[in-house]
Every structure is written in C-alpha cells, then in structure tokens.
XYZ file of C-alpha atoms in Angstrom:
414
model
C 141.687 139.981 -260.684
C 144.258 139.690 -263.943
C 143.782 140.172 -267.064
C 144.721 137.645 -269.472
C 147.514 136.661 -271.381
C 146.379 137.586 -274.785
C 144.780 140.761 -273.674
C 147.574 142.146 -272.547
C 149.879 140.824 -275.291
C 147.131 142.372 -277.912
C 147.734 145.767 -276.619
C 151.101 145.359 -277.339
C 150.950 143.941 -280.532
C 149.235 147.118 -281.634
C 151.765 149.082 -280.332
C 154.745 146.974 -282.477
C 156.902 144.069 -281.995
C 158.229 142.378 -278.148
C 161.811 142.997 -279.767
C 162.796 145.664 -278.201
C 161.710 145.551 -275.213
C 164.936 145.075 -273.240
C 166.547 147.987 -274.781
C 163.867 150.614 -273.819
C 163.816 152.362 -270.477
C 163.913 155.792 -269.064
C 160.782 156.406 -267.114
C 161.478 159.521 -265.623
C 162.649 161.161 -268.966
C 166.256 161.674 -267.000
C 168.789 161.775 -269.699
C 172.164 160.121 -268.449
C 172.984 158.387 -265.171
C 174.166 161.968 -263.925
C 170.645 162.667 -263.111
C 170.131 159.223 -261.708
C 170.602 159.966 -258.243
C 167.840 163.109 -258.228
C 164.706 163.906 -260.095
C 161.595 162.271 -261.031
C 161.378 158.570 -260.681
C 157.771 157.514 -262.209
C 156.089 155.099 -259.916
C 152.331 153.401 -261.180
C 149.857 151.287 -259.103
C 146.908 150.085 -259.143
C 144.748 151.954 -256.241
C 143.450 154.521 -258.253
C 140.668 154.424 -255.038
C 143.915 155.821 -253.247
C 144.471 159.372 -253.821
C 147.601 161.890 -252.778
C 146.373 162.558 -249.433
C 145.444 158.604 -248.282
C 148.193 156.787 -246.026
C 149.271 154.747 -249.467
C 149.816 157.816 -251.251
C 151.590 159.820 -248.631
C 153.624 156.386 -247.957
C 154.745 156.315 -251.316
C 155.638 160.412 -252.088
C 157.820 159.698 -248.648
C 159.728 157.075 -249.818
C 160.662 159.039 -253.034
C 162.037 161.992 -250.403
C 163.705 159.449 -248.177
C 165.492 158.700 -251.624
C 166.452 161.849 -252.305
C 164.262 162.130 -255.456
C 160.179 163.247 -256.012
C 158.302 160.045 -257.132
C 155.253 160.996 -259.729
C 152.430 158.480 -258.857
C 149.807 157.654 -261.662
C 147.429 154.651 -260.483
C 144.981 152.515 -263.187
C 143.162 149.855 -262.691
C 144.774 146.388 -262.658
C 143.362 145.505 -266.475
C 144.685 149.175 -267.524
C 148.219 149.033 -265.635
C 148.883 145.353 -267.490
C 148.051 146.949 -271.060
C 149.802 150.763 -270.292
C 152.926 148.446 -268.809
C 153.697 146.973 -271.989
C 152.961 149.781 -274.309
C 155.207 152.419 -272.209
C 158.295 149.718 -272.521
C 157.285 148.983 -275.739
C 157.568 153.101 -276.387
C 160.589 153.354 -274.430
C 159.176 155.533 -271.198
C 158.289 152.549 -269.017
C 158.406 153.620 -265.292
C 160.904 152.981 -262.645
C 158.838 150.973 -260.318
C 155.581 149.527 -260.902
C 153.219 147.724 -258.553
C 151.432 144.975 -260.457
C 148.773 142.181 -259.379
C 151.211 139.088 -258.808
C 149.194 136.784 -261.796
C 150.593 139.661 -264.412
C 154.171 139.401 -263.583
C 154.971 136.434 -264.983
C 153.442 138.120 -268.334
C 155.597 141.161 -268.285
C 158.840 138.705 -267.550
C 157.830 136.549 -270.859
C 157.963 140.139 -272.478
C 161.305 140.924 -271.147
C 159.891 144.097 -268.797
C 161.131 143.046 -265.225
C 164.410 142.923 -263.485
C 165.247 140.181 -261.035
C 165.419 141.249 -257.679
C 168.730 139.603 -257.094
C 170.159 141.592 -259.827
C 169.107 144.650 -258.214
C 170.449 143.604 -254.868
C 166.883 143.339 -252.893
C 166.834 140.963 -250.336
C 163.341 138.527 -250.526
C 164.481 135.621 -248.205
C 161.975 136.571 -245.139
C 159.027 136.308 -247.488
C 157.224 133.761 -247.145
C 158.037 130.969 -250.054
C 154.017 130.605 -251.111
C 153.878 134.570 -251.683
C 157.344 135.338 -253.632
C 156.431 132.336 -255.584
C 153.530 134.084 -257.061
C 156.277 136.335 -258.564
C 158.913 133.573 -259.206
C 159.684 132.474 -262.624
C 162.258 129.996 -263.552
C 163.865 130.015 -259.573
C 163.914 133.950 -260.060
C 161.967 136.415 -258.359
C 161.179 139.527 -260.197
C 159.757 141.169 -257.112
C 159.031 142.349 -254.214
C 155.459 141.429 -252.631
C 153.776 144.469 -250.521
C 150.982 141.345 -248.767
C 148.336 139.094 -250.028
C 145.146 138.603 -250.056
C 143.589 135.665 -250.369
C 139.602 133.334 -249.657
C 137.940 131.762 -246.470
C 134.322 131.305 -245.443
C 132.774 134.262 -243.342
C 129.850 133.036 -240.955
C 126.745 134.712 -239.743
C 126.931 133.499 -235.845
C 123.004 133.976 -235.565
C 121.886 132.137 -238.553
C 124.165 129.007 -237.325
C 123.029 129.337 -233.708
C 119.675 129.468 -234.978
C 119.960 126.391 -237.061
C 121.812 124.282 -234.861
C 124.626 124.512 -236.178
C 128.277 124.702 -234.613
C 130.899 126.154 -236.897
C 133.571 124.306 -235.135
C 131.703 121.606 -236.528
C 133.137 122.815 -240.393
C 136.057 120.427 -240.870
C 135.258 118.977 -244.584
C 132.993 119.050 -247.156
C 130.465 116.362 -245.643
C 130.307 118.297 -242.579
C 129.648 121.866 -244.860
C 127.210 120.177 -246.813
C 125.460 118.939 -243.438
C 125.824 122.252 -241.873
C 123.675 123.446 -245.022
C 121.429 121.169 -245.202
C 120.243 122.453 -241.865
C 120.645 126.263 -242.086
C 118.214 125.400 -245.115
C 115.709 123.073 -243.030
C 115.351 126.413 -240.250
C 114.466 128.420 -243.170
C 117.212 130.578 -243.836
C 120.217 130.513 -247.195
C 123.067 128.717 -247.034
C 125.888 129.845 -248.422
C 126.959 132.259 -251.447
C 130.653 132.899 -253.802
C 131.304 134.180 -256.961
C 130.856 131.626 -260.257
C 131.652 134.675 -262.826
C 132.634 133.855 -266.118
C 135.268 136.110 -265.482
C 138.656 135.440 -263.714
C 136.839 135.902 -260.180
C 135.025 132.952 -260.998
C 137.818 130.730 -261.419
C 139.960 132.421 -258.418
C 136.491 131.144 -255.867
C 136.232 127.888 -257.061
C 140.579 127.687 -257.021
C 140.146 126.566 -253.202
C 137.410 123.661 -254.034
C 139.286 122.227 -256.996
C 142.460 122.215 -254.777
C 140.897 121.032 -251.743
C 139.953 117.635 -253.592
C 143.261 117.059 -255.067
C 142.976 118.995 -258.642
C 145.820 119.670 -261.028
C 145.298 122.800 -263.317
C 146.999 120.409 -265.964
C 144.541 118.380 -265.826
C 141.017 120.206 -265.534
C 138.761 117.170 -265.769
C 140.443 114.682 -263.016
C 138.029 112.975 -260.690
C 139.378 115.543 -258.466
C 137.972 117.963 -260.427
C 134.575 116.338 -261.545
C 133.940 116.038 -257.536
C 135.291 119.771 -257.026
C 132.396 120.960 -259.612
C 130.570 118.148 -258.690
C 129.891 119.565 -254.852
C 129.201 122.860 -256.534
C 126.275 121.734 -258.606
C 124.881 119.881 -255.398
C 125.123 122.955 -253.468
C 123.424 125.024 -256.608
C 120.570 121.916 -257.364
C 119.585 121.028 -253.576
C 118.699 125.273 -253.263
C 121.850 125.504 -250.364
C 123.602 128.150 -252.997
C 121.468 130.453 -254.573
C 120.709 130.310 -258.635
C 122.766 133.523 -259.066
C 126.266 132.657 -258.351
C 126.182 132.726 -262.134
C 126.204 136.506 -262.182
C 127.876 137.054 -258.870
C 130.998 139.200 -258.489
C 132.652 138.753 -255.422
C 131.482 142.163 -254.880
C 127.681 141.288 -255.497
C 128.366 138.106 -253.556
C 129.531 139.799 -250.700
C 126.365 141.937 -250.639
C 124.102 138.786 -250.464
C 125.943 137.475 -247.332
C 125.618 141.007 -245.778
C 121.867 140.634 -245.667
C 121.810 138.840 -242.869
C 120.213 136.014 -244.472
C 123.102 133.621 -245.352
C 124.857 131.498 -242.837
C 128.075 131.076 -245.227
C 130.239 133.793 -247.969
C 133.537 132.809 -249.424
C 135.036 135.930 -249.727
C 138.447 137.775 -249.246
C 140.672 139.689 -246.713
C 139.358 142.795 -248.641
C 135.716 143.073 -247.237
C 136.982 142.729 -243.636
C 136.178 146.435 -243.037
C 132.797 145.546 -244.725
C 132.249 142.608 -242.073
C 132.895 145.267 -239.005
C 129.947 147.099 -240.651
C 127.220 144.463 -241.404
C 125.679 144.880 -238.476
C 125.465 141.285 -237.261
C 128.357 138.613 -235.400
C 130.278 136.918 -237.659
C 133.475 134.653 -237.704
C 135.865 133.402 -239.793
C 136.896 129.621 -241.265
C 139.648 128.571 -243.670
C 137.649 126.959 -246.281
C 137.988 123.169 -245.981
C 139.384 120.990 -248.211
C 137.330 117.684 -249.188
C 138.804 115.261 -246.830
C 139.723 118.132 -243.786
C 142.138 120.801 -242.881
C 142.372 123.644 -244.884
C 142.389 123.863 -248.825
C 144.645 125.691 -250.677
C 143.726 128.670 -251.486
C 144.954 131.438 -254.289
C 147.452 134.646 -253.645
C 146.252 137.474 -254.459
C 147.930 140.487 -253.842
C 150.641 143.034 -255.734
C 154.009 142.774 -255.967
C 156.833 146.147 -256.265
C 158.809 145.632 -259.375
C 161.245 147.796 -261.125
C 161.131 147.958 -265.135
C 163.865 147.450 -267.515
C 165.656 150.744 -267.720
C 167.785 151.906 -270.413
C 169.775 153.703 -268.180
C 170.829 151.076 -265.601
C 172.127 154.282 -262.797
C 168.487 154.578 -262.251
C 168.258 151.074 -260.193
C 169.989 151.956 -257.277
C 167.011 154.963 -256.215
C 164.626 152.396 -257.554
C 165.446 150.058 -255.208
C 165.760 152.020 -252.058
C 162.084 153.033 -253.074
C 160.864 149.580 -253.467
C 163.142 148.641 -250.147
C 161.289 151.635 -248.264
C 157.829 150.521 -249.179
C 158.675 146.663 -247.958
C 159.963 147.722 -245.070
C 158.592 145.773 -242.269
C 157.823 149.130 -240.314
C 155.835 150.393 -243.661
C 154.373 146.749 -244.595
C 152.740 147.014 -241.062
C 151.010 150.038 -241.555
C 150.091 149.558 -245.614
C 148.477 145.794 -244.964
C 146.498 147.149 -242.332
C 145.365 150.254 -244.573
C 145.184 147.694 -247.219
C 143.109 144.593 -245.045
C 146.291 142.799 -246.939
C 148.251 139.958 -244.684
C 152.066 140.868 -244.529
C 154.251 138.450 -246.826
C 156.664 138.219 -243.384
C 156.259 136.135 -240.462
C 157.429 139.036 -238.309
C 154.443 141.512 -240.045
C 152.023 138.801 -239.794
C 152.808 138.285 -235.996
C 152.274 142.159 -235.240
C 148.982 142.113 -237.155
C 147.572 139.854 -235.069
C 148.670 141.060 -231.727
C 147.098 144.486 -233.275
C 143.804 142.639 -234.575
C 143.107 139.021 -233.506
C 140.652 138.743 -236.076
C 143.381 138.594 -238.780
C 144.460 134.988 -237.341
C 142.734 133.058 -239.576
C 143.639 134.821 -242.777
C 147.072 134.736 -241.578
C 146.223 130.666 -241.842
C 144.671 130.729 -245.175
C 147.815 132.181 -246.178
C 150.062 130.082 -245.271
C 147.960 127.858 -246.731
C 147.616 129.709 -250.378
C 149.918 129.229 -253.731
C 150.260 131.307 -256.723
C 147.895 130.962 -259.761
C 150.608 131.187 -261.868
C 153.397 129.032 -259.650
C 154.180 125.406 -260.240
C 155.725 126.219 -263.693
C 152.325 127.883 -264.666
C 153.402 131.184 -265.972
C 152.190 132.427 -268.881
C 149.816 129.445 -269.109
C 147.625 130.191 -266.245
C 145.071 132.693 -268.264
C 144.553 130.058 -270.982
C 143.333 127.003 -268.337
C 141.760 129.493 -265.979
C 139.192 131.012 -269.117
C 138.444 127.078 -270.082
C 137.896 126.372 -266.194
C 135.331 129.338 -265.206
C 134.059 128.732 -268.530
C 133.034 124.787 -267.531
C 131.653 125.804 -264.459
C 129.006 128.225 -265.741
C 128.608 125.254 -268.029
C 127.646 123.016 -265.009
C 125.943 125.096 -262.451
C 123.361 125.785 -265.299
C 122.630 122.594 -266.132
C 124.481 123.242 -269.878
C 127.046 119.896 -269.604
C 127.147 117.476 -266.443
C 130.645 118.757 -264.594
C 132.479 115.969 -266.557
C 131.236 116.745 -269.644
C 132.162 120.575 -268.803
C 135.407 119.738 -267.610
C 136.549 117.735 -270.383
C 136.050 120.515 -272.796
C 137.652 122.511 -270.975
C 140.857 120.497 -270.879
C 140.690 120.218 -274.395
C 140.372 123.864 -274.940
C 143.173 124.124 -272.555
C 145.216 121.735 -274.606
C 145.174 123.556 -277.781
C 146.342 127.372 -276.265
C-alpha cells in the first residue's frame, strides 16, 4: 500500500525546501558524463523480502552487466523508499532508477523527481492504457510498469457445494448477498476483506464503491451510501465477520485459509498461499452492483529513473529499465512476483503457463489507477476520509451517509 501525501512530503520538509529538486542528481557518485557509460548506477526497490541470490535480484545485477555497468541494489519498504526518495534528491544523491508503488509516483512528479519516459526515449505503447495510467500525469508517463496486482473474490469449492451454492451463480450483488445468506443458513462464514483504517482498507472497498457507480469526488453519492451500505448489511446480518475492522489483507487472508469461509477478497499476491491451503478453491472477478465485473484498483510498481544532474547517465539508465521490461524478463519476474504482465503478449504466455491466472488477467483489464482520472496528488487526502467513514459505519459510529458525508467534507478542505 502507499503512503500518503503529507507523509512523504513531511520527510522532506525536514530535510529543506522542494526548490531544488530538479537541479540535484548523481546517484552513483560518478563525477562527469565521462564515467557515464561505466560504473555504479544505484538502483532501489521495494522487495527487501528479495535478497541477492532470489531470481529478482539476480534479474536486476544482470541487467546492470548487460549495460556494461555494476548496479548497487538497496531495497526498503514501500513507506521507507517514498520518504528516502525525496530526501536523497532533496540531498543531491538520488539514484538512477528507482522502482516505486505506482500511487507514489504521481507524488515524486509534483516534487519534480521523475523523468518522462518519452524524454528518455522508452517506448510504453504495448502497455496496457489502465496500468501506465497509474503512472500518467498530465498525458505523461513517468514510467515504466514491471505488472500489477490487483482484487477478486477467492472461493472455498466445498463450503459452496456444501451450501448449495453455485459460484457461477455470482453475477451481482443480489446474487452475493443470496449466495451468503445460504453459506450462513448450512452453518458455515461467509465471506471476509480488509476494512483497515489504513490505506488497505480503502484499496478493498475501491472495487464496491466503483462497482455501484462511485466518484472519489464525490464520497457520499447514493452510489456510495449503497457501496457502504451493502457492507454494513454484510457486517449486521453476521455474513462478514465483526473483525474486518482490524483486518489486514494479510490477517484477512488467514481467516479465509481456515477452511471456514466460502468467500476472501484478496489479491494476485496470496496465489502461492491458495496452492497451499489445503482445500479447492476458485477464482471470481468481484461483481459490480448491477453485474459484470467492478473496477478494481492497480496495484503494482512502476521502473522510473530520477532526475540526474548529470543527464549522460540516462542512456545506461534506460537500457536497465528497458532490460527489466523486457517481455522475455516481465515473463519470468510476474510469475516470481504472482504479478499480471502490463502487456497483452506477457499476459497471454502467463496463462498458457498457468490457467489459473485467467481471471486476474480479467480483473485487470478491468482495474484503474487510484491516482488516475486527474487524481494525483489528491488521492491520499479522499482515500484517509474514505477508510476513515467506513470504520465509522461498520461499527455502528455514523449510518454510511452520515459517515460519508464527513468524509467528503474532510475531503473538501485538503
């Protein structure tokens, strides 16, 4: 998940002024474009899971040698890359290509950190438009995606047999509702997500508040109200449990690999998990209110290269970032990753690989950017108000109206 706006812009602040931002560069400490073409080039991500020796890491050192120059790989976590982005260009040692979560990068554009990718010459036409858009800001993209991630709605094959239940039968929220109305009656759970107060709150309930119609500019529509609405119902009538309050995605994850639930929203990411639960399961693109799928939100990183004072340094950069999108490398890293190539052409020889990926590869297609539709910057301040009126409801605080009318107005004054 992102940080927010202002968290990352506070760690800058205490580092100094966004003035100079364009004017610093230099990650590898090269002095001169005479070293440009040899080297270090600094390179940060955020898999610190993924050490020297794991396919990502050996991927990455090889693209440095395939550009002639030895890459120096740090990884943080997402939060901690954001922050460390701004103070090292803030400090003048930014690095020469960074891999950020896509909701960031239109923060580190606002601060003047990112180059376009059409300035450098990188060619983003065979992405697909709903994944570069993540990472497009004013018609210009400031990056390359590596895949995304994104929601749909794992099923426990047993507890649905058991209760009757066909999953093909899933089209729309009536028929979900119905579907746990009778897992429930046969005595087992229905279904669990994440309702955080954190960003992974807001990212869950994205697909729900999309599927009915919502506009993030305007929180508390009727669209909305019946978005939070159907939560509430799910939470009051005992189909969701009490403690999607607390749950991570993580946590959330766990209480569907009991055994015991007949429904998880979850992500791409726990599709290794799924192999190991121990019990059949399938996959459905979560439905939107009326039928067919809802859209859904993109997650996933995108390869950008950092305003460098020394502009020779672009040309190794981008044969780095143009080695690591390769569709030949793409293939290999989304399926280390459980990520869904940005490329029809990836996507097509993921699923030939692993038919299982087919419906992510539809929930995809499906998905927009948090940040796209002239969001930006803004996203972080509506998405706060938004998880924050939906702990409101599901606890009985504020009906959803109530909740989602402050939360416009808080979103109104950022």
């Amino acid at each position: 998940m992102i940080s927010t706006r202002r968290v990352l812009l506070a760690a800058l602040t205490a580092a100094g002024t966004l003035a100079s931002l364009t004017a610093c560069g230099g990650g590898s400490g090269s002095s001169g474009s005479a070293g440009a073409s040899s080297g270090t080039y600094i390179f940060w991500d955020p898999y610190p899971q993924l050490d020297a020796s794991s396919p990502w890491g050996r991927l990455v050192a090889g693209c440095g040698t395939k550009a002639g120059v030895k890459v120096k790989r740090t990884a943080y976590d997402t939060t901690d890359l954001g922050n460390k982005a701004l103070l090292a260009a803030q400090q003048g040692n930014a690095p020469d290509v960074m891999l950020v979560d896509n909701p960031v990068v239109s923060t580190l554009v606002e601060a003047g950190i990112l180059t376009k990718t059409s300035d450098l010459g990188l060619d983003t036409k065979p992405i697909q438009k709903n994944i570069i858009g993540a990472g497009t800001i004013d018609g210009s993209a400031y990056g390359v995606p590596i895949g995304a991630n994104t929601l749909a709605l794992y099923y426990n094959k047993k507890v649905l047999s058991a209760a009757g239940v066909d999953p093909a039968s899933v089209k729309d929220w009536d028929s979900l509702t119905a579907a746990l109305k009778k897992v429930k009656a046969s005595g087992k759970k229905g279904i669990t997500f994440s309702a955080i107060n954190t960003e992974e709150g807001s990212f869950q309930f994205l697909p729900w508040f999309w599927g009915a119609g919502g506009d993030l500019t305007r929180l508390n529509s009727a669209q909305g109200v019946a978005a939070l609405s159907l939560w509430k119902q799910w939470v009051d009538e005992g189909y969701a449990p009490k403690d999607v309050l607390q749950n991570t995605q993580t946590t959330s994850w766990q209480e569907f690999a009991t055994g015991s639930y007949a429904f998880g929203e979850n992500g791409t990411w726990q599709l290794g998990n799924a192999d190991k639960a121990g019990f059949d399961y399938g996959v459905l693109s979560l439905p939107a209110r009326s039928g067919g799928s809802a859209p859904v939100p993109t997650g996933g990183e995108f390869a950008t290269v950092p305003v460098q004072k020394d502009t020779a340094r672009y040309d190794v950069s981008k044969k780095i970032v143009e080695c690591l999108t390769s569709d030949a490398n793409l293939l290999s890293t989304d399926t280390t990753l459980m990520y869904v190539a940005p490329t029809a052409a990836v996507q097509s020889q993921q699923v030939a690989k692993n038919p299982r990926l087919k419906p992510w590869v539809d929930a995809v297609a499906a998905a927009r950017g948090r940040t796209s539709g002239g969001l930006g910057t803004k996203y972080p301040t509506i998405s706060q108000p938004l998880w924050t009126a939906v702990q409101a409801a599901l606890s009985g605080g504020k009906s959803p109206k109530a909740a989602l009318d402050a939360a416009q107005a808080s979103a109104q004054k950022n």
